[in-house]
């Protein structure tokens, strides 16, 4: 059956991902109905924002008890398990979320990233490609970046270049994907490397604390991949050097850069 993109559902999924409830607000909702799976999702999200990850995992688990067929709590718990390094538990939760709602591309995306961080690179590419099948082209920038950079990590530069055929980089992305979009346009030769990191990024990214640093972590790692593909390992190493002073713990770009920095002798 051909996938039909549902913009309203996609917007709702993004709102679920990006919401920033306070713990007090979430508790108030639970006081009205402590059997509401959505309220437990919101509470887990609020706890996560305060980096109270163990409590967030418990909150999502409680929501699953009340409604084991409500996919967001598996997704929410999976995210916190992945953040705390429990990759197999996270993969199990993401897989359950996918079984419950296979049209939600975010579930495929985060399972793919977790597979990737756990070292299952080929499998992660398969998930990223599946993710592309159930998402709108405007959502493809992070997916192409991951596929491209994963092929670079595997030393398969020809496949990295070929993967760029799967994206129309003239499409404008959601604001939260500014860095991914900029990076894919670099890969495709639409942006010159010397003009890649813009000085006025603050006005273009999400208005969140340290969002510029988060985007730059992605972009400097992308610049590393670009220079590796173009046979300039010294310039690639320089990109990692520039990433480290603005390291954003937990950012995918920084996480992927750590073993590279260690190989280069930049980190112990």
PDB file of C-alpha atoms in Angstrom:
ATOM      1  CA  UNK A   1       0.000   0.000   0.000  1.00  0.00           C
ATOM      2  CA  UNK A   2       1.378   3.405  -1.004  1.00  0.00           C
ATOM      3  CA  UNK A   3       2.102   5.766   1.862  1.00  0.00           C
ATOM      4  CA  UNK A   4       0.051   8.972   1.932  1.00  0.00           C
ATOM      5  CA  UNK A   5       1.664  11.779   3.907  1.00  0.00           C
ATOM      6  CA  UNK A   6      -0.607  13.321   6.512  1.00  0.00           C
ATOM      7  CA  UNK A   7       0.551  16.860   7.337  1.00  0.00           C
ATOM      8  CA  UNK A   8      -1.798  17.236  10.308  1.00  0.00           C
ATOM      9  CA  UNK A   9      -0.533  14.026  11.891  1.00  0.00           C
ATOM     10  CA  UNK A  10       3.066  14.983  11.169  1.00  0.00           C
ATOM     11  CA  UNK A  11       2.614  18.347  12.858  1.00  0.00           C
ATOM     12  CA  UNK A  12       1.071  16.617  15.876  1.00  0.00           C
ATOM     13  CA  UNK A  13       3.982  14.187  16.081  1.00  0.00           C
ATOM     14  CA  UNK A  14       6.456  17.077  16.025  1.00  0.00           C
ATOM     15  CA  UNK A  15       4.518  18.859  18.755  1.00  0.00           C
ATOM     16  CA  UNK A  16       4.728  15.702  20.879  1.00  0.00           C
ATOM     17  CA  UNK A  17       8.471  15.558  20.297  1.00  0.00           C
ATOM     18  CA  UNK A  18       9.166  19.251  20.878  1.00  0.00           C
ATOM     19  CA  UNK A  19       6.769  20.067  23.733  1.00  0.00           C
ATOM     20  CA  UNK A  20       8.326  21.622  26.823  1.00  0.00           C
ATOM     21  CA  UNK A  21       5.923  21.096  29.721  1.00  0.00           C
ATOM     22  CA  UNK A  22       6.925  21.882  33.277  1.00  0.00           C
ATOM     23  CA  UNK A  23       6.761  19.204  35.946  1.00  0.00           C
ATOM     24  CA  UNK A  24       4.092  21.235  37.756  1.00  0.00           C
ATOM     25  CA  UNK A  25       1.912  21.396  34.634  1.00  0.00           C
ATOM     26  CA  UNK A  26       2.304  17.676  34.025  1.00  0.00           C
ATOM     27  CA  UNK A  27       1.470  16.794  37.631  1.00  0.00           C
ATOM     28  CA  UNK A  28      -1.668  18.926  37.442  1.00  0.00           C
ATOM     29  CA  UNK A  29      -2.855  16.888  34.457  1.00  0.00           C
ATOM     30  CA  UNK A  30      -2.165  13.627  36.285  1.00  0.00           C
ATOM     31  CA  UNK A  31      -4.139  14.814  39.291  1.00  0.00           C
ATOM     32  CA  UNK A  32      -7.183  15.101  37.015  1.00  0.00           C
ATOM     33  CA  UNK A  33      -6.730  11.568  35.649  1.00  0.00           C
ATOM     34  CA  UNK A  34      -3.793   9.409  36.670  1.00  0.00           C
ATOM     35  CA  UNK A  35      -4.864   6.666  34.248  1.00  0.00           C
ATOM     36  CA  UNK A  36      -4.396   8.880  31.186  1.00  0.00           C
ATOM     37  CA  UNK A  37      -1.489   7.512  29.106  1.00  0.00           C
ATOM     38  CA  UNK A  38      -1.008  10.875  27.384  1.00  0.00           C
ATOM     39  CA  UNK A  39      -0.677  12.631  30.751  1.00  0.00           C
ATOM     40  CA  UNK A  40       2.064  10.152  31.696  1.00  0.00           C
ATOM     41  CA  UNK A  41       3.821  10.882  28.418  1.00  0.00           C
ATOM     42  CA  UNK A  42       3.741  14.610  29.188  1.00  0.00           C
ATOM     43  CA  UNK A  43       5.013  13.954  32.714  1.00  0.00           C
ATOM     44  CA  UNK A  44       7.848  11.824  31.385  1.00  0.00           C
ATOM     45  CA  UNK A  45       8.705  14.567  28.919  1.00  0.00           C
ATOM     46  CA  UNK A  46       8.750  17.178  31.684  1.00  0.00           C
ATOM     47  CA  UNK A  47      11.041  15.042  33.833  1.00  0.00           C
ATOM     48  CA  UNK A  48      13.336  14.509  30.858  1.00  0.00           C
ATOM     49  CA  UNK A  49      13.689  18.243  30.348  1.00  0.00           C
ATOM     50  CA  UNK A  50      15.009  18.424  33.906  1.00  0.00           C
ATOM     51  CA  UNK A  51      17.379  15.515  33.094  1.00  0.00           C
ATOM     52  CA  UNK A  52      15.607  13.318  35.642  1.00  0.00           C
ATOM     53  CA  UNK A  53      15.914  10.390  33.284  1.00  0.00           C
ATOM     54  CA  UNK A  54      15.285   7.504  35.677  1.00  0.00           C
ATOM     55  CA  UNK A  55      12.064   9.138  36.854  1.00  0.00           C
ATOM     56  CA  UNK A  56      11.080   9.825  33.242  1.00  0.00           C
ATOM     57  CA  UNK A  57      11.525   6.150  32.399  1.00  0.00           C
ATOM     58  CA  UNK A  58       9.288   5.254  35.336  1.00  0.00           C
ATOM     59  CA  UNK A  59       6.649   7.756  34.203  1.00  0.00           C
ATOM     60  CA  UNK A  60       6.508   6.358  30.671  1.00  0.00           C
ATOM     61  CA  UNK A  61       6.405   2.832  32.119  1.00  0.00           C
ATOM     62  CA  UNK A  62       3.429   3.808  34.269  1.00  0.00           C
ATOM     63  CA  UNK A  63       1.678   5.146  31.193  1.00  0.00           C
ATOM     64  CA  UNK A  64       2.294   1.824  29.441  1.00  0.00           C
ATOM     65  CA  UNK A  65       0.685   0.004  32.350  1.00  0.00           C
ATOM     66  CA  UNK A  66      -2.517   2.010  31.876  1.00  0.00           C
ATOM     67  CA  UNK A  67      -2.494   1.763  28.074  1.00  0.00           C
ATOM     68  CA  UNK A  68      -0.072  -0.763  26.542  1.00  0.00           C
ATOM     69  CA  UNK A  69      -1.274   0.180  23.050  1.00  0.00           C
ATOM     70  CA  UNK A  70      -0.356   3.876  23.313  1.00  0.00           C
ATOM     71  CA  UNK A  71       2.818   4.167  21.213  1.00  0.00           C
ATOM     72  CA  UNK A  72       4.183   7.538  22.460  1.00  0.00           C
ATOM     73  CA  UNK A  73       5.130   6.139  25.863  1.00  0.00           C
ATOM     74  CA  UNK A  74       7.242   3.414  24.258  1.00  0.00           C
ATOM     75  CA  UNK A  75       8.828   6.127  22.142  1.00  0.00           C
ATOM     76  CA  UNK A  76       9.391   8.379  25.155  1.00  0.00           C
ATOM     77  CA  UNK A  77      10.868   5.608  27.276  1.00  0.00           C
ATOM     78  CA  UNK A  78      13.041   4.484  24.380  1.00  0.00           C
ATOM     79  CA  UNK A  79      14.501   7.947  24.114  1.00  0.00           C
ATOM     80  CA  UNK A  80      15.506   8.047  27.745  1.00  0.00           C
ATOM     81  CA  UNK A  81      16.923   4.518  27.643  1.00  0.00           C
ATOM     82  CA  UNK A  82      19.015   5.500  24.626  1.00  0.00           C
ATOM     83  CA  UNK A  83      20.171   8.715  26.314  1.00  0.00           C
ATOM     84  CA  UNK A  84      21.370   6.722  29.322  1.00  0.00           C
ATOM     85  CA  UNK A  85      23.187   4.175  27.162  1.00  0.00           C
ATOM     86  CA  UNK A  86      20.677   1.316  27.435  1.00  0.00           C
ATOM     87  CA  UNK A  87      20.520   0.753  23.698  1.00  0.00           C
ATOM     88  CA  UNK A  88      18.869  -2.678  23.648  1.00  0.00           C
ATOM     89  CA  UNK A  89      16.035  -1.576  25.886  1.00  0.00           C
ATOM     90  CA  UNK A  90      15.613   1.493  23.695  1.00  0.00           C
ATOM     91  CA  UNK A  91      15.522  -0.614  20.531  1.00  0.00           C
ATOM     92  CA  UNK A  92      12.859  -2.855  22.051  1.00  0.00           C
ATOM     93  CA  UNK A  93      10.699   0.169  22.885  1.00  0.00           C
ATOM     94  CA  UNK A  94      11.154   1.816  19.500  1.00  0.00           C
ATOM     95  CA  UNK A  95      10.285  -1.459  17.803  1.00  0.00           C
ATOM     96  CA  UNK A  96       7.075  -1.713  19.825  1.00  0.00           C
ATOM     97  CA  UNK A  97       6.209   1.882  18.933  1.00  0.00           C
ATOM     98  CA  UNK A  98       6.742   1.058  15.244  1.00  0.00           C
ATOM     99  CA  UNK A  99       4.504  -2.015  15.514  1.00  0.00           C
ATOM    100  CA  UNK A 100       1.778   0.171  17.003  1.00  0.00           C
ATOM    101  CA  UNK A 101       2.188   3.021  14.505  1.00  0.00           C
ATOM    102  CA  UNK A 102       4.422   2.172  11.547  1.00  0.00           C
ATOM    103  CA  UNK A 103       3.521   5.405   9.721  1.00  0.00           C
ATOM    104  CA  UNK A 104       5.203   7.623  12.329  1.00  0.00           C
ATOM    105  CA  UNK A 105       8.577   8.386  10.758  1.00  0.00           C
ATOM    106  CA  UNK A 106      10.016   9.679  14.031  1.00  0.00           C
ATOM    107  CA  UNK A 107       9.825   6.179  15.477  1.00  0.00           C
ATOM    108  CA  UNK A 108      11.842   4.799  12.551  1.00  0.00           C
ATOM    109  CA  UNK A 109      14.282   7.694  12.792  1.00  0.00           C
ATOM    110  CA  UNK A 110      15.108   7.262  16.457  1.00  0.00           C
ATOM    111  CA  UNK A 111      15.371   3.491  16.148  1.00  0.00           C
ATOM    112  CA  UNK A 112      17.784   4.089  13.284  1.00  0.00           C
ATOM    113  CA  UNK A 113      19.927   6.493  15.305  1.00  0.00           C
ATOM    114  CA  UNK A 114      20.028   4.073  18.221  1.00  0.00           C
ATOM    115  CA  UNK A 115      21.037   1.197  15.952  1.00  0.00           C
ATOM    116  CA  UNK A 116      23.755   3.440  14.582  1.00  0.00           C
ATOM    117  CA  UNK A 117      25.092   4.462  17.984  1.00  0.00           C
ATOM    118  CA  UNK A 118      25.077   0.795  19.016  1.00  0.00           C
ATOM    119  CA  UNK A 119      27.343  -0.011  16.070  1.00  0.00           C
ATOM    120  CA  UNK A 120      24.770  -1.609  13.766  1.00  0.00           C
ATOM    121  CA  UNK A 121      25.521   0.653  10.836  1.00  0.00           C
ATOM    122  CA  UNK A 122      24.022  -1.293   7.918  1.00  0.00           C
ATOM    123  CA  UNK A 123      20.827  -1.939   9.869  1.00  0.00           C
ATOM    124  CA  UNK A 124      20.560   1.746  10.721  1.00  0.00           C
ATOM    125  CA  UNK A 125      20.789   2.682   7.039  1.00  0.00           C
ATOM    126  CA  UNK A 126      17.918   0.271   6.332  1.00  0.00           C
ATOM    127  CA  UNK A 127      15.800   2.047   8.956  1.00  0.00           C
ATOM    128  CA  UNK A 128      16.719   5.503   7.655  1.00  0.00           C
ATOM    129  CA  UNK A 129      15.652   4.433   4.181  1.00  0.00           C
ATOM    130  CA  UNK A 130      12.359   3.064   5.534  1.00  0.00           C
ATOM    131  CA  UNK A 131      11.930   6.337   7.373  1.00  0.00           C
ATOM    132  CA  UNK A 132      12.214   8.194   4.072  1.00  0.00           C
ATOM    133  CA  UNK A 133       9.374   6.121   2.651  1.00  0.00           C
ATOM    134  CA  UNK A 134       6.937   7.276   5.345  1.00  0.00           C
ATOM    135  CA  UNK A 135       7.927  10.941   5.590  1.00  0.00           C
ATOM    136  CA  UNK A 136       7.540  14.096   3.550  1.00  0.00           C
ATOM    137  CA  UNK A 137      10.565  15.233   1.486  1.00  0.00           C
ATOM    138  CA  UNK A 138      10.910  18.292   3.739  1.00  0.00           C
ATOM    139  CA  UNK A 139      11.794  15.888   6.562  1.00  0.00           C
ATOM    140  CA  UNK A 140      14.578  14.097   4.668  1.00  0.00           C
ATOM    141  CA  UNK A 141      17.589  16.263   5.538  1.00  0.00           C
ATOM    142  CA  UNK A 142      18.532  14.501   8.802  1.00  0.00           C
ATOM    143  CA  UNK A 143      17.958  11.112   7.173  1.00  0.00           C
ATOM    144  CA  UNK A 144      20.261  11.827   4.237  1.00  0.00           C
ATOM    145  CA  UNK A 145      22.901  13.282   6.567  1.00  0.00           C
ATOM    146  CA  UNK A 146      22.873  10.105   8.646  1.00  0.00           C
ATOM    147  CA  UNK A 147      23.022   7.828   5.609  1.00  0.00           C
ATOM    148  CA  UNK A 148      25.835   9.873   4.056  1.00  0.00           C
ATOM    149  CA  UNK A 149      27.872  10.131   7.266  1.00  0.00           C
ATOM    150  CA  UNK A 150      27.361   6.441   8.049  1.00  0.00           C
ATOM    151  CA  UNK A 151      28.775   5.457   4.667  1.00  0.00           C
ATOM    152  CA  UNK A 152      31.717   7.776   5.398  1.00  0.00           C
ATOM    153  CA  UNK A 153      32.221   6.034   8.739  1.00  0.00           C
ATOM    154  CA  UNK A 154      32.264   2.718   6.866  1.00  0.00           C
ATOM    155  CA  UNK A 155      34.769   4.089   4.338  1.00  0.00           C
ATOM    156  CA  UNK A 156      32.290   3.724   1.472  1.00  0.00           C
ATOM    157  CA  UNK A 157      32.615   7.185  -0.013  1.00  0.00           C
ATOM    158  CA  UNK A 158      31.065   6.320  -3.384  1.00  0.00           C
ATOM    159  CA  UNK A 159      27.899   5.131  -1.648  1.00  0.00           C
ATOM    160  CA  UNK A 160      27.904   8.303   0.465  1.00  0.00           C
ATOM    161  CA  UNK A 161      27.908  10.418  -2.677  1.00  0.00           C
ATOM    162  CA  UNK A 162      25.242   8.287  -4.327  1.00  0.00           C
ATOM    163  CA  UNK A 163      22.954   8.641  -1.310  1.00  0.00           C
ATOM    164  CA  UNK A 164      22.628  12.358  -2.085  1.00  0.00           C
ATOM    165  CA  UNK A 165      20.475  11.470  -5.082  1.00  0.00           C
ATOM    166  CA  UNK A 166      17.662  10.725  -2.619  1.00  0.00           C
ATOM    167  CA  UNK A 167      16.995  14.308  -1.537  1.00  0.00           C
ATOM    168  CA  UNK A 168      15.728  17.484  -3.184  1.00  0.00           C
ATOM    169  CA  UNK A 169      17.853  20.026  -1.336  1.00  0.00           C
ATOM    170  CA  UNK A 170      15.916  23.006  -2.704  1.00  0.00           C
ATOM    171  CA  UNK A 171      13.016  22.221  -0.363  1.00  0.00           C
ATOM    172  CA  UNK A 172      12.896  24.316   2.792  1.00  0.00           C
ATOM    173  CA  UNK A 173      13.179  22.270   6.008  1.00  0.00           C
ATOM    174  CA  UNK A 174      11.451  22.645   9.372  1.00  0.00           C
ATOM    175  CA  UNK A 175      13.332  25.169  11.499  1.00  0.00           C
ATOM    176  CA  UNK A 176      14.636  22.453  13.802  1.00  0.00           C
ATOM    177  CA  UNK A 177      16.496  20.881  10.855  1.00  0.00           C
ATOM    178  CA  UNK A 178      18.482  23.987   9.923  1.00  0.00           C
ATOM    179  CA  UNK A 179      21.857  22.358  10.589  1.00  0.00           C
ATOM    180  CA  UNK A 180      20.971  19.136   8.802  1.00  0.00           C
ATOM    181  CA  UNK A 181      19.730  21.056   5.759  1.00  0.00           C
ATOM    182  CA  UNK A 182      22.833  23.221   5.642  1.00  0.00           C
ATOM    183  CA  UNK A 183      25.007  20.126   5.920  1.00  0.00           C
ATOM    184  CA  UNK A 184      23.248  18.252   3.115  1.00  0.00           C
ATOM    185  CA  UNK A 185      23.580  21.320   0.900  1.00  0.00           C
ATOM    186  CA  UNK A 186      27.309  21.295   1.666  1.00  0.00           C
ATOM    187  CA  UNK A 187      27.526  17.639   0.642  1.00  0.00           C
ATOM    188  CA  UNK A 188      25.714  18.420  -2.615  1.00  0.00           C
ATOM    189  CA  UNK A 189      27.984  21.355  -3.467  1.00  0.00           C
ATOM    190  CA  UNK A 190      25.280  23.971  -2.982  1.00  0.00           C
ATOM    191  CA  UNK A 191      27.225  25.614  -0.138  1.00  0.00           C
ATOM    192  CA  UNK A 192      30.961  26.320  -0.166  1.00  0.00           C
ATOM    193  CA  UNK A 193      32.856  24.916   2.839  1.00  0.00           C
ATOM    194  CA  UNK A 194      34.361  28.324   3.675  1.00  0.00           C
ATOM    195  CA  UNK A 195      30.821  29.780   3.876  1.00  0.00           C
ATOM    196  CA  UNK A 196      29.284  26.787   5.631  1.00  0.00           C
ATOM    197  CA  UNK A 197      29.267  27.926   9.282  1.00  0.00           C
ATOM    198  CA  UNK A 198      27.265  31.150   9.283  1.00  0.00           C
ATOM    199  CA  UNK A 199      27.927  33.870  11.876  1.00  0.00           C
ATOM    200  CA  UNK A 200      24.224  34.785  12.133  1.00  0.00           C
ATOM    201  CA  UNK A 201      22.832  31.325  12.866  1.00  0.00           C
ATOM    202  CA  UNK A 202      21.034  32.396  16.035  1.00  0.00           C
ATOM    203  CA  UNK A 203      18.229  33.996  14.032  1.00  0.00           C
ATOM    204  CA  UNK A 204      17.765  30.873  11.893  1.00  0.00           C
ATOM    205  CA  UNK A 205      17.651  28.038  14.428  1.00  0.00           C
ATOM    206  CA  UNK A 206      15.050  27.133  17.016  1.00  0.00           C
ATOM    207  CA  UNK A 207      14.909  29.702  19.828  1.00  0.00           C
ATOM    208  CA  UNK A 208      16.204  27.314  22.482  1.00  0.00           C
ATOM    209  CA  UNK A 209      19.076  27.540  24.939  1.00  0.00           C
ATOM    210  CA  UNK A 210      22.368  26.406  23.354  1.00  0.00           C
ATOM    211  CA  UNK A 211      20.601  25.541  20.099  1.00  0.00           C
ATOM    212  CA  UNK A 212      23.378  27.174  18.048  1.00  0.00           C
ATOM    213  CA  UNK A 213      25.967  24.918  19.688  1.00  0.00           C
ATOM    214  CA  UNK A 214      23.776  21.878  19.077  1.00  0.00           C
ATOM    215  CA  UNK A 215      23.450  22.750  15.380  1.00  0.00           C
ATOM    216  CA  UNK A 216      27.180  23.426  15.110  1.00  0.00           C
ATOM    217  CA  UNK A 217      27.972  19.993  16.542  1.00  0.00           C
ATOM    218  CA  UNK A 218      26.028  18.476  13.646  1.00  0.00           C
ATOM    219  CA  UNK A 219      27.605  20.820  11.138  1.00  0.00           C
ATOM    220  CA  UNK A 220      31.238  20.389  12.157  1.00  0.00           C
ATOM    221  CA  UNK A 221      30.812  16.617  12.119  1.00  0.00           C
ATOM    222  CA  UNK A 222      29.259  16.995   8.676  1.00  0.00           C
ATOM    223  CA  UNK A 223      32.217  19.120   7.589  1.00  0.00           C
ATOM    224  CA  UNK A 224      34.529  16.334   8.770  1.00  0.00           C
ATOM    225  CA  UNK A 225      32.614  13.847   6.596  1.00  0.00           C
ATOM    226  CA  UNK A 226      32.698  16.225   3.624  1.00  0.00           C
ATOM    227  CA  UNK A 227      36.469  16.629   3.763  1.00  0.00           C
ATOM    228  CA  UNK A 228      37.014  12.894   4.173  1.00  0.00           C
ATOM    229  CA  UNK A 229      34.991  12.214   1.008  1.00  0.00           C
ATOM    230  CA  UNK A 230      36.985  14.904  -0.816  1.00  0.00           C
ATOM    231  CA  UNK A 231      40.334  13.446   0.205  1.00  0.00           C
ATOM    232  CA  UNK A 232      41.349  16.166   2.673  1.00  0.00           C
ATOM    233  CA  UNK A 233      41.960  14.372   6.011  1.00  0.00           C
ATOM    234  CA  UNK A 234      43.879  17.344   7.464  1.00  0.00           C
ATOM    235  CA  UNK A 235      40.896  19.637   6.907  1.00  0.00           C
ATOM    236  CA  UNK A 236      38.617  16.906   8.265  1.00  0.00           C
ATOM    237  CA  UNK A 237      40.708  16.798  11.449  1.00  0.00           C
ATOM    238  CA  UNK A 238      40.477  20.584  11.729  1.00  0.00           C
ATOM    239  CA  UNK A 239      36.669  20.323  11.703  1.00  0.00           C
ATOM    240  CA  UNK A 240      36.801  17.972  14.694  1.00  0.00           C
ATOM    241  CA  UNK A 241      39.175  20.370  16.485  1.00  0.00           C
ATOM    242  CA  UNK A 242      36.649  23.170  16.019  1.00  0.00           C
ATOM    243  CA  UNK A 243      33.800  20.977  17.264  1.00  0.00           C
ATOM    244  CA  UNK A 244      35.393  20.043  20.597  1.00  0.00           C
ATOM    245  CA  UNK A 245      35.355  23.523  22.244  1.00  0.00           C
ATOM    246  CA  UNK A 246      31.608  23.766  21.635  1.00  0.00           C
ATOM    247  CA  UNK A 247      30.844  20.122  22.423  1.00  0.00           C
ATOM    248  CA  UNK A 248      27.182  19.571  23.268  1.00  0.00           C
ATOM    249  CA  UNK A 249      26.971  16.349  25.321  1.00  0.00           C
ATOM    250  CA  UNK A 250      24.306  14.078  23.920  1.00  0.00           C
ATOM    251  CA  UNK A 251      24.356  15.679  20.466  1.00  0.00           C
ATOM    252  CA  UNK A 252      24.649  13.043  17.766  1.00  0.00           C
ATOM    253  CA  UNK A 253      27.437  14.975  16.017  1.00  0.00           C
ATOM    254  CA  UNK A 254      29.534  15.133  19.163  1.00  0.00           C
ATOM    255  CA  UNK A 255      28.857  11.488  20.044  1.00  0.00           C
ATOM    256  CA  UNK A 256      30.029  10.384  16.595  1.00  0.00           C
ATOM    257  CA  UNK A 257      33.081  12.659  16.840  1.00  0.00           C
ATOM    258  CA  UNK A 258      34.390  11.246  20.120  1.00  0.00           C
ATOM    259  CA  UNK A 259      36.124   8.132  18.692  1.00  0.00           C
ATOM    260  CA  UNK A 260      37.525  10.228  15.836  1.00  0.00           C
ATOM    261  CA  UNK A 261      38.931  12.782  18.282  1.00  0.00           C
ATOM    262  CA  UNK A 262      40.512   9.947  20.273  1.00  0.00           C
ATOM    263  CA  UNK A 263      42.140   8.522  17.138  1.00  0.00           C
ATOM    264  CA  UNK A 264      43.506  11.990  16.343  1.00  0.00           C
ATOM    265  CA  UNK A 265      44.862  12.350  19.866  1.00  0.00           C
ATOM    266  CA  UNK A 266      42.538  15.250  20.665  1.00  0.00           C
ATOM    267  CA  UNK A 267      40.784  13.385  23.477  1.00  0.00           C
ATOM    268  CA  UNK A 268      42.033  10.768  25.887  1.00  0.00           C
TER     269      UNK A 268
END
